[in-house]
Amino acid sequence: MTSFVSDYSNKLILAPMVRISTLPMRLLALRYGADIVYCEEVIDFKILATTRYENKILGTVEYISSDETVVFRTCPEEKGKVVFQMASVTKLILSKSLHFFSRENDVSAIDINMGCPKEFSIKGGMGAALLTKPDKVKDILTTLVNGLSIPVTCKIRLLPKLEDTLALVKMIEGTGVAAIAVHGRLKEERPRHKNRNHIIKIIAESVNIPVIANGGSKEMRTYDAIATFLQETGCTSTMIARQAEWNPTIFRKEGKLPLLDVCKEYVTVALQYNNVHTNIKYCVLNMMHEDMDLEEGQRMLATASQEDISDIWGLRQYFQDLKASWKKKEMELFNTKIE
Ligand code: FNR
């Protein structure tokens, strides 16, 4: 297997989602049928301020900030499939990140987020602010494509005029990116607005690189609905966000699994990789958003530690055993005598 994403055609992809697309969610998505998984967006200066650490106890590689937050964590299971999504601030920082990502083989591709409509992104000249700055887009993508040996992609939204969107995607194609993900909404539009599947189709027909269709979650409650979305957008690949956030078994050919089973599996994997309890809680509450009347949902609201969470899902013993195995490994690795 290659250590980079070798092809973006005919792929089911977990979308980048802040606080959701962390390692446990990415692993679940892969196990249930996703081919490629994007991490949450990380701003370039934030990743540059981290230290790389090989965690031999968990079997992971971690990028840790000075306050000990894990900014990005990966493991061999997602090698060749994990795309690091970045928001970029300045050319100088971008050039430094080139050096950063060339150094190790930890990520399998880089994506630049050009679709984020949030105020902090727009004010910082990132995300969807880039859609109307073609020179900057060209500069960023060309710098990355020329400087990296792994594939580079970007994720955009639509511009109000079709001809402007087409001019943008053709320019982007010319930079040598491996694929382009298109969310079929305008910068000002929200999930309740209709996704413009027909515009994605026109885009897919106008370029020669894979176009990854995005924005279809509203009508994609089943695996079979993915095929309809692909047909409507004329694409062979799709990137799924909200449906995967609510139940990552959306990628499963045989159909989604029951929510509580999936939540338990999510918690199992999250504990295995020592995910912080705030992130586990956030993801599980998002999965349970339509079922908050269930006892598990109400109990999740009151949790304040990994132990509290493990109790709800019948995983207390599992978590205790895990912690004991970490301790044992630590002793072995650092050659400390067990008292
Ligand atoms: C997002 N989205 C997003 N997009 C992106 O490029 N980088 C990111 O970090 C995030 N973060 C994020 C968090 C959450 C909780 C949601 C729901 C969405 C947007 C997302 O990737 C996607 O473009 C849209 O949600 C539309 O796709 P769906 O939801 O219709 O499949």
Coordinates of C-alpha atoms and ligand atoms in Angstrom, one line a residue:
M1 CA 0.0 0.0 0.0
T2 CA 1.3 3.5 -0.8
S3 CA 1.8 6.0 1.9
F4 CA 0.0 8.7 0.0
V5 CA -3.5 8.9 -1.5
S6 CA -2.9 7.5 -5.0
D7 CA -6.3 8.1 -6.6
Y8 CA -9.4 10.3 -5.8
S9 CA -11.8 8.6 -8.3
N10 CA -14.6 6.3 -7.1
K11 CA -14.0 7.2 -3.4
L12 CA -16.2 7.5 -0.4
I13 CA -14.6 10.2 1.8
L14 CA -15.1 11.4 5.4
A15 CA -15.3 15.2 5.2
P16 CA -13.1 17.5 7.4
M17 CA -15.1 18.5 10.4
V18 CA -13.8 20.6 13.3
R19 CA -13.7 18.5 16.5
I20 CA -15.5 15.5 14.8
S21 CA -12.9 14.3 12.2
T22 CA -10.3 13.3 14.9
L23 CA -8.6 9.9 14.9
P24 CA -11.5 7.7 16.4
M25 CA -14.1 9.0 13.9
R26 CA -11.7 8.6 11.0
L27 CA -11.0 5.0 12.1
L28 CA -14.7 4.2 12.4
A29 CA -15.4 5.7 9.0
L30 CA -12.6 3.6 7.4
R31 CA -13.7 0.4 9.1
Y32 CA -17.2 0.9 7.8
G33 CA -16.3 1.6 4.2
A34 CA -14.8 5.1 3.7
D35 CA -11.8 5.0 1.4
I36 CA -10.2 8.3 2.4
V37 CA -10.6 10.4 5.6
Y38 CA -9.9 14.1 6.1
C39 CA -8.9 15.5 9.5
E40 CA -10.5 18.6 11.0
E41 CA -9.1 21.9 9.7
V42 CA -5.9 23.0 11.4
I43 CA -4.6 26.5 10.9
D44 CA -1.0 26.4 9.5
F45 CA 0.6 28.4 12.3
K46 CA -1.0 26.1 14.9
I47 CA 0.5 22.9 13.4
L48 CA 3.9 24.6 13.0
A49 CA 3.9 25.4 16.7
T50 CA 3.6 21.7 17.6
T51 CA 6.2 19.1 18.5
R52 CA 6.1 15.7 16.8
Y53 CA 6.0 12.8 19.2
E54 CA 6.0 9.1 18.6
N55 CA 3.8 7.7 21.3
K56 CA 5.0 4.1 21.6
I57 CA 2.4 3.3 24.2
L58 CA -0.6 4.1 22.0
G59 CA 1.2 3.3 18.7
T60 CA 0.5 6.7 17.4
V61 CA 2.3 9.8 16.1
E62 CA 1.1 13.0 17.7
Y63 CA 1.7 16.7 17.0
I64 CA 1.5 18.4 20.4
S65 CA 1.2 22.1 21.2
S66 CA 3.1 23.8 24.1
D67 CA 0.0 23.5 26.3
E68 CA 0.1 19.7 25.7
T69 CA -3.0 19.7 23.5
V70 CA -2.9 17.0 20.8
V71 CA -3.4 19.0 17.6
F72 CA -3.2 16.0 15.3
R73 CA -2.9 12.3 16.1
T74 CA -2.5 9.5 13.5
C75 CA -1.8 5.7 13.5
P76 CA -0.7 3.1 11.0
E77 CA -4.3 2.0 10.3
E78 CA -5.0 5.2 8.3
K79 CA -1.7 5.3 6.5
G80 CA -2.2 6.1 2.8
K81 CA -5.7 7.4 3.5
V82 CA -5.5 10.4 5.8
V83 CA -5.7 13.8 4.4
F84 CA -4.4 16.7 6.5
Q85 CA -6.7 19.8 6.0
M86 CA -5.0 23.1 6.5
A87 CA -6.1 26.7 6.5
S88 CA -3.3 28.9 5.4
V89 CA -2.6 32.4 6.5
T90 CA 0.5 33.7 4.8
K91 CA 3.0 32.5 2.2
L92 CA 5.8 32.6 4.7
I93 CA 4.0 30.2 7.1
L94 CA 2.9 28.1 4.1
S95 CA 6.5 27.7 3.0
K96 CA 7.5 26.6 6.5
S97 CA 4.7 24.1 6.5
L98 CA 6.2 22.6 3.4
H99 CA 9.3 21.8 5.2
F100 CA 7.2 20.5 8.1
F101 CA 5.2 18.0 6.0
S102 CA 8.1 16.9 3.8
R103 CA 10.0 15.9 6.9
E104 CA 7.9 12.9 7.9
N105 CA 5.5 10.6 6.1
D106 CA 2.7 11.1 8.6
V107 CA 0.0 12.4 6.3
S108 CA -1.1 11.0 3.0
A109 CA -2.2 14.3 1.3
I110 CA -2.7 17.9 2.1
D111 CA -6.0 19.8 1.5
I112 CA -6.5 23.5 1.7
N113 CA -9.8 24.7 3.0
M114 CA -11.2 27.4 0.7
G115 CA -14.8 27.0 1.8
C116 CA -15.1 27.9 5.5
P117 CA -17.6 30.8 5.9
K118 CA -16.9 31.4 9.6
E119 CA -16.0 35.0 10.6
F120 CA -12.6 34.1 12.0
S121 CA -11.6 32.5 8.7
I122 CA -12.9 35.3 6.5
K123 CA -11.3 38.0 8.7
G124 CA -8.0 36.1 8.6
G125 CA -8.2 36.0 4.7
M126 CA -8.6 32.2 4.9
G127 CA -11.4 29.8 4.0
A128 CA -14.1 31.1 1.7
A129 CA -12.3 34.5 1.6
L130 CA -9.9 32.9 -0.8
L131 CA -12.6 32.2 -3.4
T132 CA -12.4 35.8 -4.7
K133 CA -8.6 36.0 -4.5
P134 CA -7.6 33.7 -7.4
D135 CA -4.0 35.0 -7.4
K136 CA -3.6 34.0 -3.8
V137 CA -5.2 30.6 -4.5
K138 CA -2.8 30.0 -7.4
D139 CA 0.2 31.0 -5.3
I140 CA -0.8 28.8 -2.3
L141 CA -1.6 25.7 -4.4
T142 CA 1.4 26.1 -6.7
T143 CA 3.7 26.5 -3.7
L144 CA 2.3 23.3 -2.2
V145 CA 2.2 21.2 -5.4
N146 CA 5.8 22.1 -6.3
G147 CA 7.1 21.7 -2.8
L148 CA 5.5 18.5 -1.7
S149 CA 5.7 14.9 -2.9
I150 CA 2.3 14.0 -1.5
P151 CA -0.9 15.0 -3.4
V152 CA -2.5 18.4 -2.8
T153 CA -6.2 19.1 -3.1
C154 CA -8.5 21.9 -2.1
K155 CA -12.1 22.3 -1.0
I156 CA -14.2 25.1 -2.3
R157 CA -17.8 26.5 -2.3
L158 CA -19.6 28.0 -5.3
L159 CA -19.3 31.6 -6.4
P160 CA -22.6 33.4 -7.2
K161 CA -21.9 33.3 -11.0
L162 CA -21.3 30.0 -12.8
E163 CA -18.7 31.5 -15.1
D164 CA -16.7 32.8 -12.1
T165 CA -16.8 29.3 -10.5
L166 CA -15.7 27.6 -13.7
A167 CA -12.8 30.1 -14.1
L168 CA -11.8 29.4 -10.5
V169 CA -11.8 25.6 -10.8
K170 CA -10.0 25.7 -14.2
M171 CA -7.3 27.8 -12.7
I172 CA -7.1 25.5 -9.7
E173 CA -6.8 22.5 -12.0
G174 CA -3.9 24.2 -13.7
T175 CA -1.9 24.4 -10.5
G176 CA -1.5 20.6 -10.6
V177 CA -3.8 19.6 -7.7
A178 CA -4.9 15.9 -7.6
A179 CA -8.6 16.7 -7.0
I180 CA -11.0 19.4 -6.0
A181 CA -13.8 19.0 -3.5
V182 CA -16.9 21.1 -4.2
H183 CA -19.5 22.0 -1.7
G184 CA -22.5 23.0 -3.7
R185 CA -23.5 26.1 -1.7
L186 CA -22.5 29.7 -1.7
K187 CA -20.4 31.2 1.1
E188 CA -23.5 32.9 2.6
E189 CA -25.7 29.7 2.5
R190 CA -26.3 27.4 5.4
P191 CA -27.1 23.6 5.5
R192 CA -30.9 24.3 5.2
H193 CA -30.3 25.8 1.7
K194 CA -30.5 23.5 -1.2
N195 CA -27.2 22.1 -2.5
R196 CA -26.6 22.9 -6.2
N197 CA -26.0 19.4 -7.4
H198 CA -26.4 20.5 -11.1
I199 CA -23.6 23.1 -10.8
I200 CA -21.3 20.4 -9.3
K201 CA -22.2 18.4 -12.4
I202 CA -21.2 21.2 -14.8
I203 CA -17.9 21.6 -12.9
A204 CA -17.2 17.9 -13.0
E205 CA -17.7 18.0 -16.8
S206 CA -15.5 21.0 -17.3
V207 CA -12.3 19.7 -15.7
N208 CA -10.1 16.6 -16.1
I209 CA -9.3 15.9 -12.5
P210 CA -11.6 14.1 -10.0
V211 CA -14.3 16.4 -8.6
I212 CA -15.4 15.3 -5.1
A213 CA -19.1 16.1 -4.6
N214 CA -20.0 17.5 -1.2
G215 CA -23.1 19.0 0.5
G216 CA -25.5 16.1 0.0
S217 CA -26.0 15.1 3.6
K218 CA -29.5 16.5 3.9
E219 CA -30.9 13.9 1.4
M220 CA -28.4 11.1 2.2
R221 CA -29.9 9.2 5.1
T222 CA -29.1 5.8 3.6
Y223 CA -26.2 4.2 1.7
D224 CA -28.3 3.9 -1.4
A225 CA -28.9 7.6 -1.4
I226 CA -25.1 8.1 -1.9
A227 CA -25.5 6.7 -5.5
T228 CA -28.3 9.1 -6.2
F229 CA -26.2 12.1 -5.1
L230 CA -23.3 10.9 -7.2
Q231 CA -25.6 10.5 -10.2
E232 CA -27.0 14.0 -9.8
T233 CA -23.6 15.6 -9.4
G234 CA -21.9 13.6 -12.2
C235 CA -19.1 12.7 -9.8
T236 CA -17.6 9.3 -8.9
S237 CA -16.4 10.4 -5.5
T238 CA -18.3 12.1 -2.6
M239 CA -17.3 13.6 0.7
I240 CA -19.8 13.1 3.5
A241 CA -19.9 15.4 6.6
R242 CA -23.1 15.6 8.7
Q243 CA -24.4 12.1 7.9
A244 CA -21.1 10.7 9.1
E245 CA -21.0 12.9 12.1
W246 CA -24.4 11.5 13.1
N247 CA -23.6 7.9 12.2
P248 CA -20.3 6.9 10.6
T249 CA -21.8 3.6 9.5
I250 CA -23.4 5.6 6.6
F251 CA -20.4 4.3 4.6
R252 CA -21.5 0.7 5.2
K253 CA -22.9 -1.0 2.0
E254 CA -25.2 -3.2 4.1
G255 CA -26.9 -0.2 5.7
K256 CA -26.4 1.8 8.9
L257 CA -26.0 0.1 12.3
P258 CA -28.1 1.0 15.3
L259 CA -27.0 4.3 16.9
L260 CA -26.3 3.1 20.4
D261 CA -24.1 0.3 19.1
V262 CA -22.2 2.8 17.0
C263 CA -21.8 5.2 20.0
K264 CA -20.4 2.3 22.1
E265 CA -17.9 1.4 19.4
Y266 CA -16.9 5.0 19.0
V267 CA -16.3 5.3 22.7
T268 CA -14.3 2.0 22.7
V269 CA -12.0 3.3 19.9
A270 CA -11.7 6.8 21.5
L271 CA -10.7 5.3 24.8
Q272 CA -8.2 3.0 23.1
Y273 CA -6.5 6.1 21.6
N274 CA -6.8 8.1 24.9
N275 CA -8.9 10.8 23.3
V276 CA -9.7 13.6 25.7
H277 CA -13.1 13.2 27.4
T278 CA -14.3 16.6 26.1
N279 CA -13.9 15.4 22.5
I280 CA -15.5 12.0 23.1
K281 CA -18.4 13.8 24.8
Y282 CA -18.8 16.3 22.0
C283 CA -18.8 13.6 19.3
V284 CA -21.2 11.3 21.1
L285 CA -23.6 14.1 21.9
N286 CA -23.6 15.0 18.2
M287 CA -24.3 11.4 17.2
M288 CA -27.2 11.4 19.7
H289 CA -28.6 14.7 18.7
E290 CA -32.0 13.3 17.6
D291 CA -32.1 10.9 20.5
M292 CA -31.3 13.0 23.5
D293 CA -34.4 11.7 25.3
L294 CA -32.5 8.4 25.7
E295 CA -30.9 7.7 29.1
E296 CA -27.4 7.4 27.5
G297 CA -27.8 10.9 26.0
Q298 CA -28.9 12.5 29.3
R299 CA -26.1 10.7 31.2
M300 CA -23.5 11.8 28.6
L301 CA -24.4 15.5 29.4
A302 CA -23.3 15.1 33.0
T303 CA -19.9 13.4 32.2
A304 CA -16.7 15.0 33.3
S305 CA -14.0 12.3 32.6
Q306 CA -13.2 9.3 30.5
E307 CA -14.2 7.1 33.5
D308 CA -17.7 8.7 33.6
I309 CA -18.1 8.0 29.9
S310 CA -16.8 4.4 30.1
D311 CA -19.4 3.7 32.8
I312 CA -22.3 4.7 30.6
W313 CA -21.3 2.4 27.8
G314 CA -20.4 -0.6 30.1
L315 CA -16.7 -0.1 29.4
R316 CA -15.3 0.6 32.9
Q317 CA -13.4 -2.7 33.1
Y318 CA -12.2 -2.3 29.5
F319 CA -10.9 1.2 30.3
Q320 CA -9.2 0.0 33.5
D321 CA -7.5 -2.9 31.6
L322 CA -6.4 -0.4 28.9
K323 CA -4.8 1.9 31.5
A324 CA -3.1 -1.0 33.2
S325 CA -1.7 -2.1 29.8
W326 CA -0.4 1.4 29.2
K327 CA 1.3 1.5 32.5
K328 CA 2.9 -1.9 31.8
K329 CA 4.1 -0.8 28.4
E330 CA 5.5 2.4 30.0
M331 CA 7.4 0.4 32.5
E332 CA 8.8 -1.9 29.8
L333 CA 9.8 1.0 27.5
F334 CA 11.5 3.0 30.2
N335 CA 12.9 0.0 31.9
T336 CA 11.4 0.9 35.2
K337 CA 11.1 -1.8 37.9
I338 CA 7.5 -2.6 38.9
E339 CA 7.2 -2.2 42.7
Ligands
FNR1 C1 -17.9 21.2 8.8 N1 -17.3 21.6 7.6 C2 -15.9 21.8 7.5 N2 -15.4 22.0 6.3 C3 -14.0 22.1 6.1 O1 -13.6 22.2 5.0 N3 -13.2 22.0 7.2 C4 -13.7 21.8 8.5 O2 -12.9 21.7 9.4 C5 -15.1 21.8 8.6 N4 -15.7 21.6 9.9 C6 -17.0 21.3 10.0 C7 -17.6 20.9 11.2 C8 -18.9 20.4 11.3 C9 -19.4 20.0 12.7 C10 -19.7 20.4 10.2 C11 -21.1 19.9 10.3 C12 -19.2 20.8 9.0 C13 -18.1 21.5 6.4 C14 -18.2 20.1 5.9 O3 -17.0 19.5 5.6 C15 -19.1 20.0 4.6 O4 -18.6 20.8 3.6 C16 -20.6 20.5 4.8 O5 -21.1 20.0 6.1 C17 -21.5 20.0 3.7 O6 -21.4 18.6 3.6 P1 -22.6 17.6 4.2 O7 -22.8 17.9 5.7 O8 -23.9 18.0 3.4 O9 -22.2 16.2 3.9

